[in-house]
PDB file of C-alpha atoms in Angstrom:
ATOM      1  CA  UNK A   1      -4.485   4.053 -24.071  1.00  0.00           C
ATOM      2  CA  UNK A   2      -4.929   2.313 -20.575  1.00  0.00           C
ATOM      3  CA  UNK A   3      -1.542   0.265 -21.207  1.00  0.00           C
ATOM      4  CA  UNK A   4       0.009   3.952 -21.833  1.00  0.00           C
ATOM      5  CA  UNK A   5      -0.962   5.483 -19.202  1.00  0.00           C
ATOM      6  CA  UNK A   6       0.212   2.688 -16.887  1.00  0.00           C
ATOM      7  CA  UNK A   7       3.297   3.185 -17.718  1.00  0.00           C
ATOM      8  CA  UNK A   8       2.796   6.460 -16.661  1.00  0.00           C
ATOM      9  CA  UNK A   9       2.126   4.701 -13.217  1.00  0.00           C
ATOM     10  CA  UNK A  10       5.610   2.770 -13.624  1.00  0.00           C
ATOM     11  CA  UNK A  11       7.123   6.059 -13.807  1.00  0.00           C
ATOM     12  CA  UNK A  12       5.406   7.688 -10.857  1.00  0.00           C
ATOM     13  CA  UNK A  13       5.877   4.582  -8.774  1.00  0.00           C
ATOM     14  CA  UNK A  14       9.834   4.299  -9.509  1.00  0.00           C
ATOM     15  CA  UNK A  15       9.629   8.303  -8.453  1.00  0.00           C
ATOM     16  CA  UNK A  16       8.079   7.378  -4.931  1.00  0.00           C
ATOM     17  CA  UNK A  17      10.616   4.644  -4.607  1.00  0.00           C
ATOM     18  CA  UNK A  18      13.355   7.148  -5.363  1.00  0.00           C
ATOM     19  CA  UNK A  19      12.136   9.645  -2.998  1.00  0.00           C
ATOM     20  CA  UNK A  20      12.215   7.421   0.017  1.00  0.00           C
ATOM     21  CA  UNK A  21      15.875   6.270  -0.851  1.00  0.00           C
ATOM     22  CA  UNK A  22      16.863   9.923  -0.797  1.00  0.00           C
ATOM     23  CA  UNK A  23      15.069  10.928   2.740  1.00  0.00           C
ATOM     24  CA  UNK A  24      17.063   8.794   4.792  1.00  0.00           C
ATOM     25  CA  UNK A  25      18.505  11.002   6.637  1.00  0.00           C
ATOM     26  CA  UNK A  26      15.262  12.208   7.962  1.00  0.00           C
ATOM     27  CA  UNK A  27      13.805   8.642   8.883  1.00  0.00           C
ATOM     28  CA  UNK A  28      11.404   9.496  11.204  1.00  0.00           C
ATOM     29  CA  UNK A  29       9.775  12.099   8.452  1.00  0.00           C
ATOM     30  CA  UNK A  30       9.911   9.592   5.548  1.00  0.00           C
ATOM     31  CA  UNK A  31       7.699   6.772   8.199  1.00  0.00           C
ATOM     32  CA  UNK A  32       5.234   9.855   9.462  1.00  0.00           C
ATOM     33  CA  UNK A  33       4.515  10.570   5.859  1.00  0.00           C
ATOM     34  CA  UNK A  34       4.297   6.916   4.806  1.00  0.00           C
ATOM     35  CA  UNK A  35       2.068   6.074   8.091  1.00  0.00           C
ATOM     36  CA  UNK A  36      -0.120   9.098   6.773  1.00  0.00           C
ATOM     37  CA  UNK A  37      -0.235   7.941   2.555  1.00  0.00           C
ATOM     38  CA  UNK A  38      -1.474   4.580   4.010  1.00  0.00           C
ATOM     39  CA  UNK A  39      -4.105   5.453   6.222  1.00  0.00           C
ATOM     40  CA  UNK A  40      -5.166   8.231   3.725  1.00  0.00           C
ATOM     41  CA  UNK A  41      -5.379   5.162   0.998  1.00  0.00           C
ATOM     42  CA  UNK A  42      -7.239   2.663   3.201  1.00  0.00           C
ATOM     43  CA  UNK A  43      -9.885   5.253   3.994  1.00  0.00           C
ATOM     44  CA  UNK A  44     -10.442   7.154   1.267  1.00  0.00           C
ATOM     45  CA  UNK A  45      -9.830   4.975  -1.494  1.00  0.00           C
ATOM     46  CA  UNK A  46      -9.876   1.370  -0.678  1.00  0.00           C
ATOM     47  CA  UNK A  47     -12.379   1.268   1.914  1.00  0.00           C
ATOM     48  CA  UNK A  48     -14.631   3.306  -0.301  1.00  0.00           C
ATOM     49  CA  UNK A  49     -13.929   1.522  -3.505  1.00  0.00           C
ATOM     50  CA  UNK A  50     -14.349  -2.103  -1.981  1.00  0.00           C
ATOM     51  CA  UNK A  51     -17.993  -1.445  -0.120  1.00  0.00           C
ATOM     52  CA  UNK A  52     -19.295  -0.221  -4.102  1.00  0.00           C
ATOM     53  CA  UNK A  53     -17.621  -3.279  -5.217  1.00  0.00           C
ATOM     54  CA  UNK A  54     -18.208  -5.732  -3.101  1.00  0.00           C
ATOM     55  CA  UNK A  55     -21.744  -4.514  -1.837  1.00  0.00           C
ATOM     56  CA  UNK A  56     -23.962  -7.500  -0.396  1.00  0.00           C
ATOM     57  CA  UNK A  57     -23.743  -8.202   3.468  1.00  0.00           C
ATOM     58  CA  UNK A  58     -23.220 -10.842   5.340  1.00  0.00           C
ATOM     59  CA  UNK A  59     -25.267 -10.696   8.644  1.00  0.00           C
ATOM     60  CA  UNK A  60     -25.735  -7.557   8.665  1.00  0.00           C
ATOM     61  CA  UNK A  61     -22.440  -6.585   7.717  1.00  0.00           C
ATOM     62  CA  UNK A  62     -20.913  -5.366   4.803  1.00  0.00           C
ATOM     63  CA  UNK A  63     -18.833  -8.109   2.864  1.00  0.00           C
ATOM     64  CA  UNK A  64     -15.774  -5.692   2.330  1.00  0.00           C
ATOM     65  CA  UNK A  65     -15.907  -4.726   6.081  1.00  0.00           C
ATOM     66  CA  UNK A  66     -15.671  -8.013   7.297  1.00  0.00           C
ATOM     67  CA  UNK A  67     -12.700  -8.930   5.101  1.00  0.00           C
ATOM     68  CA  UNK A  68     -11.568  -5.462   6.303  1.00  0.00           C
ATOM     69  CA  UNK A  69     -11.313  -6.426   9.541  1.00  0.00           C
ATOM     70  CA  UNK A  70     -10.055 -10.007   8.228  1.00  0.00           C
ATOM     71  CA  UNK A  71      -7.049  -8.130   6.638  1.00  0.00           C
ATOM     72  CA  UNK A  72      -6.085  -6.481  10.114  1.00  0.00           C
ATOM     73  CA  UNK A  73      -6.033  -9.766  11.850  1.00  0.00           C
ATOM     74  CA  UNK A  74      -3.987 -12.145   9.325  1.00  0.00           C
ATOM     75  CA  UNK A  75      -1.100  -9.966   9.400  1.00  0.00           C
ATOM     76  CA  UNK A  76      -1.505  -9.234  12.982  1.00  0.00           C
ATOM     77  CA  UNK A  77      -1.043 -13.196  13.484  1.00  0.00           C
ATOM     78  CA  UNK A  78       1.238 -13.498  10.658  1.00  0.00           C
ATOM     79  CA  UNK A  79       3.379 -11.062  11.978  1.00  0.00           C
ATOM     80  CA  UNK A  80       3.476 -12.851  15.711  1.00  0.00           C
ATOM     81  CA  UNK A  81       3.647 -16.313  14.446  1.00  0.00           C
ATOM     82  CA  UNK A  82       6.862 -14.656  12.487  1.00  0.00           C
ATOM     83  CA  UNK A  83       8.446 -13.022  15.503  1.00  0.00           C
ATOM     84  CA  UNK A  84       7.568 -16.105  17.704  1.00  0.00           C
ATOM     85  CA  UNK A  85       9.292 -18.658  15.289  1.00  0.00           C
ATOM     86  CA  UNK A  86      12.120 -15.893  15.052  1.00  0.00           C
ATOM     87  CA  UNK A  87      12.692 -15.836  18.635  1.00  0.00           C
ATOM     88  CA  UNK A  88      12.672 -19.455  19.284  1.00  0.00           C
ATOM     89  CA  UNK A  89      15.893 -19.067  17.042  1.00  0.00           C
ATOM     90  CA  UNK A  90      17.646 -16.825  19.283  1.00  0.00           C
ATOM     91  CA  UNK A  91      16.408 -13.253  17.771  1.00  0.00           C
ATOM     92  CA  UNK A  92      16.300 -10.635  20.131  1.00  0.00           C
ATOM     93  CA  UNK A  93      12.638 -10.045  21.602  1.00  0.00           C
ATOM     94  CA  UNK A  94      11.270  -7.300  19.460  1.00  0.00           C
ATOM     95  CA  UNK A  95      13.280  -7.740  16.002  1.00  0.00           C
ATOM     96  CA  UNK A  96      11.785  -6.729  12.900  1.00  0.00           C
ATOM     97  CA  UNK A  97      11.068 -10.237  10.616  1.00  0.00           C
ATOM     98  CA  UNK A  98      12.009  -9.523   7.544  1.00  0.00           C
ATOM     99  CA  UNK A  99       8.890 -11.905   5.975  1.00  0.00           C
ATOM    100  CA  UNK A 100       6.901  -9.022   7.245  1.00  0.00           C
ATOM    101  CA  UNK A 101       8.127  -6.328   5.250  1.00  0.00           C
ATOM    102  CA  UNK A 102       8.280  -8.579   1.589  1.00  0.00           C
ATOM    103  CA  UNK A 103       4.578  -9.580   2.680  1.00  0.00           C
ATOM    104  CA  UNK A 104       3.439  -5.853   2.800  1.00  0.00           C
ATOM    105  CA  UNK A 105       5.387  -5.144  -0.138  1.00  0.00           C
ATOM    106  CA  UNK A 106       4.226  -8.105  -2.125  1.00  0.00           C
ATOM    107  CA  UNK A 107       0.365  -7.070  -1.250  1.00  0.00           C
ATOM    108  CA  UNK A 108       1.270  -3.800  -2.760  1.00  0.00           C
ATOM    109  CA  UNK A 109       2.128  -5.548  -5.798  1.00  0.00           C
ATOM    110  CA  UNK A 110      -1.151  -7.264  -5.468  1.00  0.00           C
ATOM    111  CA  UNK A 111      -2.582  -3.397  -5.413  1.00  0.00           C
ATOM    112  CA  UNK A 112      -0.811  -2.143  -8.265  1.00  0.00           C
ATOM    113  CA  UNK A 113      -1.789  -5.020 -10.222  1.00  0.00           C
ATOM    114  CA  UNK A 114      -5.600  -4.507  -9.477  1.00  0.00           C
ATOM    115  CA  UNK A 115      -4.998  -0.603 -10.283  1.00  0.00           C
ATOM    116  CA  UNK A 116      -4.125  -1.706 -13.935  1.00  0.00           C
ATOM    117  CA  UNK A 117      -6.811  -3.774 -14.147  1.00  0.00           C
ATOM    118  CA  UNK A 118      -9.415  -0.965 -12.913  1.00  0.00           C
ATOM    119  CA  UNK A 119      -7.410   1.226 -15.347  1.00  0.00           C
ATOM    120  CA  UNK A 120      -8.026  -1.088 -18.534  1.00  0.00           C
ATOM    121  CA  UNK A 121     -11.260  -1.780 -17.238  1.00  0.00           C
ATOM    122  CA  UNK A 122     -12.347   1.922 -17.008  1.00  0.00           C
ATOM    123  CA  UNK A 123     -11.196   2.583 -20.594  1.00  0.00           C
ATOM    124  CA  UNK A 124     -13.738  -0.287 -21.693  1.00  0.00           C
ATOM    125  CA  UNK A 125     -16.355   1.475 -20.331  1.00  0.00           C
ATOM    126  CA  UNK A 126     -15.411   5.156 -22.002  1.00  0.00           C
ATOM    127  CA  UNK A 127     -12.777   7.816 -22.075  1.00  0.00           C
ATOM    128  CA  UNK A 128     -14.427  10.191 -19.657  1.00  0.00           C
ATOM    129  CA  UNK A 129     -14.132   7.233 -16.669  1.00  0.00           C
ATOM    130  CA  UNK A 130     -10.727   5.916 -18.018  1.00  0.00           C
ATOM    131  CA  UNK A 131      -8.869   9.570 -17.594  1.00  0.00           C
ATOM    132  CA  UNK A 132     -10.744   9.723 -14.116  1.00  0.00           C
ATOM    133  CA  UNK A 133      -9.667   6.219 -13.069  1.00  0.00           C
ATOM    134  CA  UNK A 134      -5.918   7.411 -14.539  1.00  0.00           C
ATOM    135  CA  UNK A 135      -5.842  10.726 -13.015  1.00  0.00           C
ATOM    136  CA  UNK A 136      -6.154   8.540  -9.490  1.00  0.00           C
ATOM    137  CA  UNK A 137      -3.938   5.699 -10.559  1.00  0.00           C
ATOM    138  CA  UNK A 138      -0.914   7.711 -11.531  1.00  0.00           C
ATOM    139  CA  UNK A 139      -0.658  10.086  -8.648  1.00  0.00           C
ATOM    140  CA  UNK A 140      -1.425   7.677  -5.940  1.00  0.00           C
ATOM    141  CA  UNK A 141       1.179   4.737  -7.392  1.00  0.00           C
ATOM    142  CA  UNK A 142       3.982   7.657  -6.265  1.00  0.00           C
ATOM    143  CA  UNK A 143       2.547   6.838  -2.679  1.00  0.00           C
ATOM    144  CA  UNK A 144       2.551   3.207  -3.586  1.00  0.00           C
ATOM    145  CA  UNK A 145       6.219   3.570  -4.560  1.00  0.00           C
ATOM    146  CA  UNK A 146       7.176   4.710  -1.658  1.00  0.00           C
ATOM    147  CA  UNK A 147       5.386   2.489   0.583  1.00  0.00           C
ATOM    148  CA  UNK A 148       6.798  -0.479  -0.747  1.00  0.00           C
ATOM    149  CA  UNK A 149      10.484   0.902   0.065  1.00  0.00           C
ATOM    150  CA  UNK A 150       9.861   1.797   2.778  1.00  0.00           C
ATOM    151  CA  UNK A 151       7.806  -0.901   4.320  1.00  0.00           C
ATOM    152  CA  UNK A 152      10.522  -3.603   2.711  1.00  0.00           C
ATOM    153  CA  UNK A 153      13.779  -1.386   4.249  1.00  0.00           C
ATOM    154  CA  UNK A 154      11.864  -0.928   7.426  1.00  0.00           C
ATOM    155  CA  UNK A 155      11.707  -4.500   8.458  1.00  0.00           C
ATOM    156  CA  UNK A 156      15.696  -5.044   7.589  1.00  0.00           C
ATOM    157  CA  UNK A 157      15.588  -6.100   4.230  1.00  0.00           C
ATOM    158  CA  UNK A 158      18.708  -5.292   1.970  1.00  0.00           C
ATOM    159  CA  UNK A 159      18.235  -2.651  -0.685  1.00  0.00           C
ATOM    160  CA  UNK A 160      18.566  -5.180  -3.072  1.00  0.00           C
ATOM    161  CA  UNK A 161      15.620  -6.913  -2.161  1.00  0.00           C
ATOM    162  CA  UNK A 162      13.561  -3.455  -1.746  1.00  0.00           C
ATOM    163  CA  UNK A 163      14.889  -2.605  -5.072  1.00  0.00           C
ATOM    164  CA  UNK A 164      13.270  -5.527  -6.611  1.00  0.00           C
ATOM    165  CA  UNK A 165       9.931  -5.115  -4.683  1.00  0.00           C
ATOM    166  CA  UNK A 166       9.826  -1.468  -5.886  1.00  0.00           C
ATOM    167  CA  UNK A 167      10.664  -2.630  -9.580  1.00  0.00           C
ATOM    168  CA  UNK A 168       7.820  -5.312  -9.547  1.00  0.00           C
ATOM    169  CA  UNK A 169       5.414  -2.845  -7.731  1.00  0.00           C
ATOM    170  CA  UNK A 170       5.821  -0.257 -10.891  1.00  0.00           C
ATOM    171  CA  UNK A 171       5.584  -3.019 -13.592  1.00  0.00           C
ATOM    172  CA  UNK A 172       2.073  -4.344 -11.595  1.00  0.00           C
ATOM    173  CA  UNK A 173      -0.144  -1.477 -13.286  1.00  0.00           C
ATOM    174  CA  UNK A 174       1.125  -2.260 -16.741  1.00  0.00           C
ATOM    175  CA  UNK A 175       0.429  -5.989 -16.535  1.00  0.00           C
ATOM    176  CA  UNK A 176      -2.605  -5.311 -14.814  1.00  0.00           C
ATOM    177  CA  UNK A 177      -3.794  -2.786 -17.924  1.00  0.00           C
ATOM    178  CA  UNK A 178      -2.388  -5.171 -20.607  1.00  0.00           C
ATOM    179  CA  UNK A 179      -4.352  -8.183 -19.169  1.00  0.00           C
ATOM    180  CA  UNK A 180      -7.965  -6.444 -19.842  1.00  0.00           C
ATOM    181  CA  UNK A 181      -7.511  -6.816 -23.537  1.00  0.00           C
ATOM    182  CA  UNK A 182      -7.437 -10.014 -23.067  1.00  0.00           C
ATOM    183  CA  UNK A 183     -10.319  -9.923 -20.042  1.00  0.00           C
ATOM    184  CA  UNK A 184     -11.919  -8.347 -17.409  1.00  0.00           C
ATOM    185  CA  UNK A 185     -12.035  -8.917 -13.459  1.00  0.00           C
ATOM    186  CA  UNK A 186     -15.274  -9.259 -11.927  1.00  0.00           C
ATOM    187  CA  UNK A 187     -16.520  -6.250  -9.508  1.00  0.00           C
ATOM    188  CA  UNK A 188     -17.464  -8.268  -6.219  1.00  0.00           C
ATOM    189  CA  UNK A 189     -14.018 -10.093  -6.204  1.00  0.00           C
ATOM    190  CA  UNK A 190     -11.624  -6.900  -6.367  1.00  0.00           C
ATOM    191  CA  UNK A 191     -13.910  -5.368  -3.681  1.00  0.00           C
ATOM    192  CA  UNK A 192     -13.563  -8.433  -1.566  1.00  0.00           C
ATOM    193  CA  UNK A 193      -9.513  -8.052  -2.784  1.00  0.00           C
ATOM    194  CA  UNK A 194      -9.588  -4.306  -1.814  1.00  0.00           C
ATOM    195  CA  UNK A 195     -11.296  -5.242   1.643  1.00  0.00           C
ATOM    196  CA  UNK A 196      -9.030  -7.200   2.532  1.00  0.00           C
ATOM    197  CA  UNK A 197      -5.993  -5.458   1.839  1.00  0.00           C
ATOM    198  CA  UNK A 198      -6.832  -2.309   3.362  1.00  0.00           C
ATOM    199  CA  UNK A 199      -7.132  -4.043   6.637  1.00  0.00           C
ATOM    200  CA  UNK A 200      -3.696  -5.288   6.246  1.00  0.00           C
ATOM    201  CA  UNK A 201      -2.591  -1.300   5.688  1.00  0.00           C
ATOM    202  CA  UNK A 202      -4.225  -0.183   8.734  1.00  0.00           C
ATOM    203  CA  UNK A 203      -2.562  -2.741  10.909  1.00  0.00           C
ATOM    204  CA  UNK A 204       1.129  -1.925   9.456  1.00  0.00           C
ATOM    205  CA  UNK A 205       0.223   1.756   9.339  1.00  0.00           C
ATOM    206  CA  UNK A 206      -0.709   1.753  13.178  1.00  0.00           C
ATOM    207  CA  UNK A 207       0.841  -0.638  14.703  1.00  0.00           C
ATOM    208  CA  UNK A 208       4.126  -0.575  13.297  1.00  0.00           C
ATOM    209  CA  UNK A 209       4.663   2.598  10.445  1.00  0.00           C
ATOM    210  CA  UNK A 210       3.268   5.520  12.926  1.00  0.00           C
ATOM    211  CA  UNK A 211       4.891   4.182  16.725  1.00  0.00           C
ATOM    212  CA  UNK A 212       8.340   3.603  14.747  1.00  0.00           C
ATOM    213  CA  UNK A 213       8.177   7.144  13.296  1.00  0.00           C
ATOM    214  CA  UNK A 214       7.536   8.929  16.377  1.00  0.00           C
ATOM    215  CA  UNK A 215       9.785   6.597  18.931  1.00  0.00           C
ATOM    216  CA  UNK A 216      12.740   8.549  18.604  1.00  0.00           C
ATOM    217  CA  UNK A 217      11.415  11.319  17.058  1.00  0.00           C
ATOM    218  CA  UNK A 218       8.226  12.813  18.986  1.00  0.00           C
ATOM    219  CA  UNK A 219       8.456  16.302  16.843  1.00  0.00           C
ATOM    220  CA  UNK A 220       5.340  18.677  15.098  1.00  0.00           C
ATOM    221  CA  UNK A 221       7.041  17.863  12.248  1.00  0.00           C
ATOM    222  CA  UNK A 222       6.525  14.197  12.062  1.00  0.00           C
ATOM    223  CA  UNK A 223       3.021  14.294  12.974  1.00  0.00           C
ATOM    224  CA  UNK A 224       2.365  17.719  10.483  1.00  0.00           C
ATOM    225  CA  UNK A 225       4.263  14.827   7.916  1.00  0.00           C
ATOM    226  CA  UNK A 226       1.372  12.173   8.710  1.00  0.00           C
ATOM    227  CA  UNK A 227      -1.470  14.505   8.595  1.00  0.00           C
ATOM    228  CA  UNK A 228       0.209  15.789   5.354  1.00  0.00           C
ATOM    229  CA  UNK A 229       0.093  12.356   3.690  1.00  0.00           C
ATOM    230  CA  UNK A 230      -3.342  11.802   4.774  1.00  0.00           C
ATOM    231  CA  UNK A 231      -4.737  15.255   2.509  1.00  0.00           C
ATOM    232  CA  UNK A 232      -2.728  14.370  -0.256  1.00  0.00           C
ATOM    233  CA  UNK A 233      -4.450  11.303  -0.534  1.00  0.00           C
ATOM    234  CA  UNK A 234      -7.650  13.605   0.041  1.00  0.00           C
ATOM    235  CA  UNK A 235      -6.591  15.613  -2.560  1.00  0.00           C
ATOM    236  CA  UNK A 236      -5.940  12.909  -5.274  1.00  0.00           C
ATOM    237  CA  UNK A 237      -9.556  11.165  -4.449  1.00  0.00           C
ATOM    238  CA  UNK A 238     -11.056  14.297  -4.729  1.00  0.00           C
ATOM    239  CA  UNK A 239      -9.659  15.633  -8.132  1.00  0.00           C
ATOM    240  CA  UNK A 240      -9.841  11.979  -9.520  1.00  0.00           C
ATOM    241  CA  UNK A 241     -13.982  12.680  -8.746  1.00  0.00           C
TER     242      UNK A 241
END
């Protein structure tokens, strides 16, 4: 049932994908939106999900925060090192590095991957959890979908390459679910995992996803966009409850 309904996921996540490719004539909308589906995830589901998981503290701070903040450093100095190495090859000061984007889009793999496992592991547990933990998966991997595009296009990788990303982001939940019949991931290290990546979210959600979408494009409608993606991630945690 869990593998099933992952590929349900696949589905969804090749939809979200789709949808980005089809927007892009409204840029600035398709980046308020994604800025918005990203902070919505990282608060209200990963954040969340990774302090149950990954409960003990470590001076008097949560283990999931720490790596939290963790996340939102590394690619902050992964990204710098990358524009700094880029420059010193005669970029122009301010280019998008490429590395960036797969990075992002290759954590969201990573994320995929763990929402497989959480699905498989949720059907070990009963059917009641497992079509709660589904319910979540499959309408939030449509937000994942379109992340990855967009993240991957909007540091100037070819469509090729954000085509591939997309591909391996909506195959992650099915090897993810098919891997729990063969075992299960420990609790404290996906929280740790989810900790960790959320903080790497934040930091591409506000310091690159939200300025880009409203540089050119200061409108209502690009903010109501961001706010929008924010309480549709709301609205997924909250039916998935």
């Amino acid at each position: 049932m869990a593998v099933i309904v992952a590929l349900g996921a696949f589905l969804m996540t090749l939809a979200g994908g789709w949808t980005a490719q089809r927007v892009t004539d409204r840029r600035h909308l398709v980046l308020g939106l994604a800025g918005g589906l990203m902070l919505g995830v990282v608060g209200l589901d990963l954040l969340p999900e990774a302090l149950h998981a990954a409960g003990r503290e470590v001076f008097g701070v949560p283990f999931a925060l720490l790596l939290f903040v963790a996340g939102f450093l590394v690619a902050h100095v992964v990204e710098r090192l990358l524009a700094v190495r880029q420059a010193a090859h005669g970029a122009e000061d301010g280019a998008r590095v490429p590395q960036v984007g797969l990075t992002a889009a290759a954590a969201m793999v990573g994320h995929s991957l763990a929402d497989g496992v959480a699905l498989g592991a949720a059907f070990q547990v009963g059917g009641g959890m497992g079509l709660a933990v589904a319910l979540a998966v499959v309408t939030h991997d449509f937000a994942d979908g379109f992340n990855t595009y967009t993240l991957t296009r909007l540091y100037g990788n070819a469509r090729r390459k954000a085509l591939m990303m997309l591909f391996a982001d909506a195959a992650a939940p099915v090897v993810g679910a098919a891997s729990t019949l063969l075992f299960t991931l420990p609790e404290e290290p996906l929280g740790a995992y989810l900790g960790f990546f959320g903080g790497v979210l934040l930091y591409l959600a506000a310091a690159e996803i939200l300025p880009e979408a409203h540089h050119e494009h200061p409108a209502l409608s690009t903010l109501m966009c961001t706010v929008g993606g924010v309480a549709g991630i709301w609205l997924v945690v909250g039916l998935a409850e």
